[in-house]
């Protein structure tokens, strides 16, 4: 049984919520909240790398976000293209490895091409792994993995009895990466919203009322301090966890 003793989480997942409310409070259109959110993304990536986090997974656009008004969806897509154009060189200089997860084939050809370029350019980097979830849903991810395993079973490549949690996890979008240790959600709501359902099984949860455009290194530090104060038991008793440390 693996017992986590690390004080800094290896994998931090973030639900970046509150852009729209931030904009409304300033009498601005929702889109300006998303634009302001890019600065918080930059700051969070820097903070994660500085604090020794190895993997950062950001929820940029959910499967369900396609249902937002058309002009908001298209302005978000333009913002992603623009952010890639502006940020990738800097991420590369900082040794960040960029990856995207989600139903990327639902995105425009232009955006897909820019994402593929960014992934290729940063593939050999050895610093922070930055996963950006776009057109992503936790249920979609799990259903996809189940379908792939079923296909392999039907083709006779694997035995049905070989389908277990490890096999399923090996077909998920984040295959090969460890589960999330810490989930941060800004914007005051306390829910998972179909994010990394599988990978959040034992994550510590940190909710803050701070709206995403105001999220900064100080708030990130608060989330990490919350994590550092937690005893992670993974189903064991507190006494067992303490004994394993000796
Ligand atoms: C949720 O706030 C935020 C989003 C759906 C979009 C997140 C996108 C960014 C932060 C832009 C930049 C991202 C990258 C990766 C470059 P909301 O609109 O639901 O806010 P509300 O709950 O206040 O309405």
CSV table of C-alpha atoms and ligand atoms in Angstrom, one decimal:
chain,number,residue,atom,x,y,z
A,1,UNK,CA,0.0,0.0,0.0
A,2,UNK,CA,1.4,3.3,-1.1
A,3,UNK,CA,1.3,6.0,1.6
A,4,UNK,CA,1.8,9.6,0.6
A,5,UNK,CA,4.2,11.6,2.7
A,6,UNK,CA,5.1,14.4,0.3
A,7,UNK,CA,4.4,17.9,1.5
A,8,UNK,CA,4.3,19.4,-2.0
A,9,UNK,CA,1.6,17.8,-4.2
A,10,UNK,CA,3.1,16.1,-7.3
A,11,UNK,CA,-0.1,16.7,-9.3
A,12,UNK,CA,-2.3,19.8,-8.9
A,13,UNK,CA,-5.6,20.0,-10.8
A,14,UNK,CA,-7.4,23.4,-11.1
A,15,UNK,CA,-11.0,24.3,-11.9
A,16,UNK,CA,-10.7,28.0,-13.0
A,17,UNK,CA,-14.1,29.4,-12.1
A,18,UNK,CA,-15.4,32.9,-11.7
A,19,UNK,CA,-14.3,34.7,-14.9
A,20,UNK,CA,-17.8,35.7,-15.8
A,21,UNK,CA,-18.7,37.1,-12.3
A,22,UNK,CA,-15.4,39.0,-12.2
A,23,UNK,CA,-16.3,40.7,-15.4
A,24,UNK,CA,-19.9,41.4,-14.5
A,25,UNK,CA,-18.8,43.0,-11.2
A,26,UNK,CA,-16.8,45.5,-13.3
A,27,UNK,CA,-19.6,46.1,-15.8
A,28,UNK,CA,-17.6,44.3,-18.5
A,29,UNK,CA,-18.6,41.5,-21.0
A,30,UNK,CA,-17.9,38.0,-19.8
A,31,UNK,CA,-15.2,37.7,-22.4
A,32,UNK,CA,-13.0,40.2,-20.6
A,33,UNK,CA,-13.1,37.9,-17.6
A,34,UNK,CA,-11.7,35.1,-19.6
A,35,UNK,CA,-9.0,37.4,-21.0
A,36,UNK,CA,-8.1,38.5,-17.5
A,37,UNK,CA,-7.9,34.8,-16.6
A,38,UNK,CA,-5.0,34.2,-18.9
A,39,UNK,CA,-2.8,36.2,-16.5
A,40,UNK,CA,-3.8,33.9,-13.6
A,41,UNK,CA,-2.9,30.9,-15.8
A,42,UNK,CA,0.5,32.4,-16.3
A,43,UNK,CA,1.0,33.1,-12.6
A,44,UNK,CA,-0.2,29.6,-11.6
A,45,UNK,CA,2.2,27.9,-14.0
A,46,UNK,CA,5.0,30.0,-12.5
A,47,UNK,CA,4.0,29.3,-9.0
A,48,UNK,CA,3.6,25.5,-9.6
A,49,UNK,CA,7.1,25.3,-11.2
A,50,UNK,CA,8.6,27.4,-8.4
A,51,UNK,CA,7.1,25.3,-5.7
A,52,UNK,CA,8.3,22.0,-7.2
A,53,UNK,CA,4.9,20.7,-8.4
A,54,UNK,CA,5.5,18.3,-11.2
A,55,UNK,CA,2.2,18.2,-13.0
A,56,UNK,CA,-0.5,20.9,-13.3
A,57,UNK,CA,-3.8,20.1,-15.0
A,58,UNK,CA,-6.1,23.1,-15.9
A,59,UNK,CA,-9.7,22.8,-16.8
A,60,UNK,CA,-10.0,25.4,-19.6
A,61,UNK,CA,-13.2,24.2,-21.4
A,62,UNK,CA,-15.5,21.4,-20.5
A,63,UNK,CA,-17.6,19.1,-22.7
A,64,UNK,CA,-20.6,21.0,-21.3
A,65,UNK,CA,-19.2,24.4,-22.1
A,66,UNK,CA,-20.2,23.9,-25.8
A,67,UNK,CA,-23.7,24.7,-24.6
A,68,UNK,CA,-22.7,28.3,-23.7
A,69,UNK,CA,-23.8,31.2,-26.0
A,70,UNK,CA,-22.2,30.9,-29.4
A,71,UNK,CA,-20.3,34.2,-29.1
A,72,UNK,CA,-18.8,33.2,-25.8
A,73,UNK,CA,-17.6,29.9,-27.2
A,74,UNK,CA,-16.1,31.4,-30.3
A,75,UNK,CA,-14.4,34.2,-28.3
A,76,UNK,CA,-12.9,31.5,-25.9
A,77,UNK,CA,-11.6,29.6,-28.9
A,78,UNK,CA,-10.0,32.7,-30.3
A,79,UNK,CA,-8.5,33.3,-26.8
A,80,UNK,CA,-6.9,29.8,-26.8
A,81,UNK,CA,-5.4,30.4,-30.2
A,82,UNK,CA,-4.0,33.8,-29.1
A,83,UNK,CA,-2.7,32.5,-25.8
A,84,UNK,CA,-0.9,29.7,-27.6
A,85,UNK,CA,0.7,32.2,-30.0
A,86,UNK,CA,1.8,34.4,-27.1
A,87,UNK,CA,2.8,31.9,-24.4
A,88,UNK,CA,4.3,28.8,-25.9
A,89,UNK,CA,7.8,30.3,-26.5
A,90,UNK,CA,8.0,31.4,-22.8
A,91,UNK,CA,6.7,28.0,-21.6
A,92,UNK,CA,9.4,26.3,-23.7
A,93,UNK,CA,12.1,28.6,-22.3
A,94,UNK,CA,11.0,27.6,-18.8
A,95,UNK,CA,11.3,23.9,-19.7
A,96,UNK,CA,7.5,23.3,-19.4
A,97,UNK,CA,6.1,20.3,-21.3
A,98,UNK,CA,2.7,21.2,-22.7
A,99,UNK,CA,-0.1,18.6,-23.3
A,100,UNK,CA,-3.8,18.8,-24.1
A,101,UNK,CA,-6.5,16.4,-23.1
A,102,UNK,CA,-10.1,16.2,-24.2
A,103,UNK,CA,-12.1,15.6,-27.4
A,104,UNK,CA,-9.6,17.7,-29.4
A,105,UNK,CA,-11.2,16.6,-32.7
A,106,UNK,CA,-14.2,18.8,-31.9
A,107,UNK,CA,-11.9,21.9,-32.1
A,108,UNK,CA,-11.2,23.8,-35.3
A,109,UNK,CA,-8.4,22.5,-37.5
A,110,UNK,CA,-6.4,25.7,-36.9
A,111,UNK,CA,-6.6,25.3,-33.1
A,112,UNK,CA,-5.7,21.6,-33.3
A,113,UNK,CA,-2.7,22.4,-35.5
A,114,UNK,CA,-1.4,25.0,-33.0
A,115,UNK,CA,-1.9,22.6,-30.1
A,116,UNK,CA,0.0,19.9,-32.0
A,117,UNK,CA,2.9,22.3,-32.7
A,118,UNK,CA,3.1,23.4,-29.1
A,119,UNK,CA,3.0,19.8,-27.9
A,120,UNK,CA,5.8,18.8,-30.3
A,121,UNK,CA,7.9,21.8,-29.5
A,122,UNK,CA,7.9,21.2,-25.8
A,123,UNK,CA,7.8,17.4,-25.8
A,124,UNK,CA,11.4,16.9,-24.7
A,125,UNK,CA,11.2,19.4,-21.8
A,126,UNK,CA,11.8,18.0,-18.4
A,127,UNK,CA,10.3,20.6,-16.0
A,128,UNK,CA,6.6,21.1,-15.2
A,129,UNK,CA,4.1,19.0,-17.2
A,130,UNK,CA,1.2,21.4,-18.0
A,131,UNK,CA,-2.0,19.6,-19.1
A,132,UNK,CA,-4.7,21.8,-20.5
A,133,UNK,CA,-8.2,20.2,-20.6
A,134,UNK,CA,-10.2,21.4,-23.6
A,135,UNK,CA,-13.6,19.9,-24.6
A,136,UNK,CA,-12.9,17.6,-21.7
A,137,UNK,CA,-15.3,15.7,-19.4
A,138,UNK,CA,-14.5,13.1,-16.8
A,139,UNK,CA,-17.3,10.8,-17.9
A,140,UNK,CA,-16.3,11.1,-21.5
A,141,UNK,CA,-12.7,10.1,-20.6
A,142,UNK,CA,-13.8,7.1,-18.6
A,143,UNK,CA,-16.4,6.0,-21.3
A,144,UNK,CA,-13.7,6.4,-24.0
A,145,UNK,CA,-11.3,4.2,-22.0
A,146,UNK,CA,-14.0,1.6,-21.4
A,147,UNK,CA,-14.8,1.5,-25.2
A,148,UNK,CA,-11.1,1.1,-26.1
A,149,UNK,CA,-10.7,-1.9,-23.7
A,150,UNK,CA,-14.0,-3.4,-24.9
A,151,UNK,CA,-12.6,-3.1,-28.5
A,152,UNK,CA,-9.4,-4.9,-27.5
A,153,UNK,CA,-11.4,-7.6,-25.8
A,154,UNK,CA,-13.6,-8.1,-28.8
A,155,UNK,CA,-10.5,-8.3,-31.0
A,156,UNK,CA,-9.1,-10.9,-28.7
A,157,UNK,CA,-6.1,-8.8,-27.8
A,158,UNK,CA,-6.9,-8.9,-24.1
A,159,UNK,CA,-8.9,-11.2,-21.8
A,160,UNK,CA,-12.1,-9.7,-20.3
A,161,UNK,CA,-10.7,-10.7,-16.9
A,162,UNK,CA,-7.7,-8.4,-17.5
A,163,UNK,CA,-10.0,-5.4,-17.4
A,164,UNK,CA,-9.2,-3.9,-14.0
A,165,UNK,CA,-8.6,-0.4,-12.6
A,166,UNK,CA,-5.0,-0.4,-13.8
A,167,UNK,CA,-6.0,-1.4,-17.4
A,168,UNK,CA,-8.7,1.3,-17.4
A,169,UNK,CA,-6.4,4.0,-16.1
A,170,UNK,CA,-3.9,3.1,-18.8
A,171,UNK,CA,-6.5,4.1,-21.5
A,172,UNK,CA,-7.4,7.5,-19.9
A,173,UNK,CA,-6.2,10.8,-21.4
A,174,UNK,CA,-3.6,11.2,-18.6
A,175,UNK,CA,-2.3,7.6,-18.9
A,176,UNK,CA,1.1,7.2,-17.3
A,177,UNK,CA,0.7,10.2,-15.0
A,178,UNK,CA,-0.1,9.9,-11.3
A,179,UNK,CA,-3.5,10.8,-9.9
A,180,UNK,CA,-4.2,14.3,-8.8
A,181,UNK,CA,-3.1,15.0,-5.2
A,182,UNK,CA,-4.8,18.4,-4.8
A,183,UNK,CA,-7.8,19.9,-6.5
A,184,UNK,CA,-8.1,23.7,-6.4
A,185,UNK,CA,-11.4,25.3,-7.4
A,186,UNK,CA,-11.9,29.1,-7.5
A,187,UNK,CA,-15.1,31.0,-7.6
A,188,UNK,CA,-16.8,29.8,-4.5
A,189,UNK,CA,-18.6,26.6,-5.7
A,190,UNK,CA,-17.8,23.3,-4.1
A,191,UNK,CA,-18.2,20.7,-6.8
A,192,UNK,CA,-16.1,18.7,-9.3
A,193,UNK,CA,-18.2,19.6,-12.4
A,194,UNK,CA,-17.2,16.4,-14.4
A,195,UNK,CA,-13.5,17.2,-14.2
A,196,UNK,CA,-10.9,14.4,-13.6
A,197,UNK,CA,-13.4,12.1,-12.0
A,198,UNK,CA,-11.1,9.1,-12.0
A,199,UNK,CA,-7.9,10.9,-11.0
A,200,UNK,CA,-9.5,12.8,-8.1
A,201,UNK,CA,-10.4,9.7,-6.2
A,202,UNK,CA,-8.0,10.5,-3.3
A,203,UNK,CA,-7.3,14.1,-4.0
A,204,UNK,CA,-7.4,16.7,-1.3
A,205,UNK,CA,-9.9,19.4,-2.2
A,206,UNK,CA,-9.3,23.1,-1.8
A,207,UNK,CA,-12.1,25.6,-2.5
A,208,UNK,CA,-11.7,29.3,-2.5
A,209,UNK,CA,-14.1,32.2,-3.0
A,210,UNK,CA,-11.4,34.1,-5.0
A,211,UNK,CA,-12.5,34.5,-8.6
A,212,UNK,CA,-10.1,33.1,-11.2
A,213,UNK,CA,-8.9,36.4,-12.6
A,214,UNK,CA,-7.8,37.3,-9.0
A,215,UNK,CA,-6.1,34.0,-8.3
A,216,UNK,CA,-2.4,34.6,-7.6
A,217,UNK,CA,0.7,33.0,-6.1
A,218,UNK,CA,-0.3,33.9,-2.6
A,219,UNK,CA,-3.6,32.0,-3.0
A,220,UNK,CA,-1.8,29.1,-4.6
A,221,UNK,CA,0.5,29.1,-1.5
A,222,UNK,CA,-2.6,28.9,0.7
A,223,UNK,CA,-3.8,25.8,-1.2
A,224,UNK,CA,-0.4,24.2,-0.8
A,225,UNK,CA,-0.4,25.0,2.9
A,226,UNK,CA,-3.8,23.3,3.2
A,227,UNK,CA,-2.4,20.2,1.4
A,228,UNK,CA,0.7,20.1,3.6
A,229,UNK,CA,-1.5,20.0,6.7
A,230,UNK,CA,-3.4,17.0,5.6
A,231,UNK,CA,-2.8,13.4,6.6
A,232,UNK,CA,-3.4,11.3,3.5
A,233,UNK,CA,-4.7,7.9,4.5
A,234,UNK,CA,-5.8,6.2,1.2
A,235,UNK,CA,-8.2,4.0,3.1
A,236,UNK,CA,-5.8,3.1,5.9
A,237,UNK,CA,-6.1,4.3,9.5
A,238,UNK,CA,-4.3,7.3,10.8
A,239,UNK,CA,-2.2,5.1,13.1
A,240,UNK,CA,-1.1,2.9,10.2
A,241,UNK,CA,0.0,6.0,8.3
A,242,UNK,CA,2.0,7.3,11.2
A,243,UNK,CA,3.6,3.9,11.8
A,244,UNK,CA,4.6,3.7,8.1
A,245,UNK,CA,6.6,7.0,8.5
A,246,UNK,CA,8.9,5.5,11.2
B,1,LIG,C1,-15.0,29.5,-15.9
B,1,LIG,O1,-15.5,30.8,-15.5
B,1,LIG,C2,-14.0,29.7,-16.9
B,1,LIG,C3,-14.0,29.1,-18.2
B,1,LIG,C4,-15.1,28.3,-18.7
B,1,LIG,C5,-12.9,29.4,-19.1
B,1,LIG,C6,-11.5,29.3,-18.5
B,1,LIG,C7,-10.6,29.9,-19.5
B,1,LIG,C8,-9.6,30.8,-19.2
B,1,LIG,C9,-9.1,31.0,-17.8
B,1,LIG,C10,-8.9,31.4,-20.3
B,1,LIG,C11,-7.5,31.0,-20.5
B,1,LIG,C12,-7.1,29.6,-20.5
B,1,LIG,C13,-6.0,29.1,-21.0
B,1,LIG,C14,-5.6,27.7,-20.7
B,1,LIG,C15,-5.1,29.9,-21.8
B,1,LIG,P1,-17.0,31.1,-15.8
B,1,LIG,O2,-17.1,31.7,-17.1
B,1,LIG,O3,-17.9,29.9,-15.6
B,1,LIG,O4,-17.3,32.1,-14.6
B,1,LIG,P2,-18.7,32.4,-13.9
B,1,LIG,O5,-19.0,31.2,-13.1
B,1,LIG,O6,-18.4,33.6,-13.0
B,1,LIG,O7,-19.7,32.7,-14.9
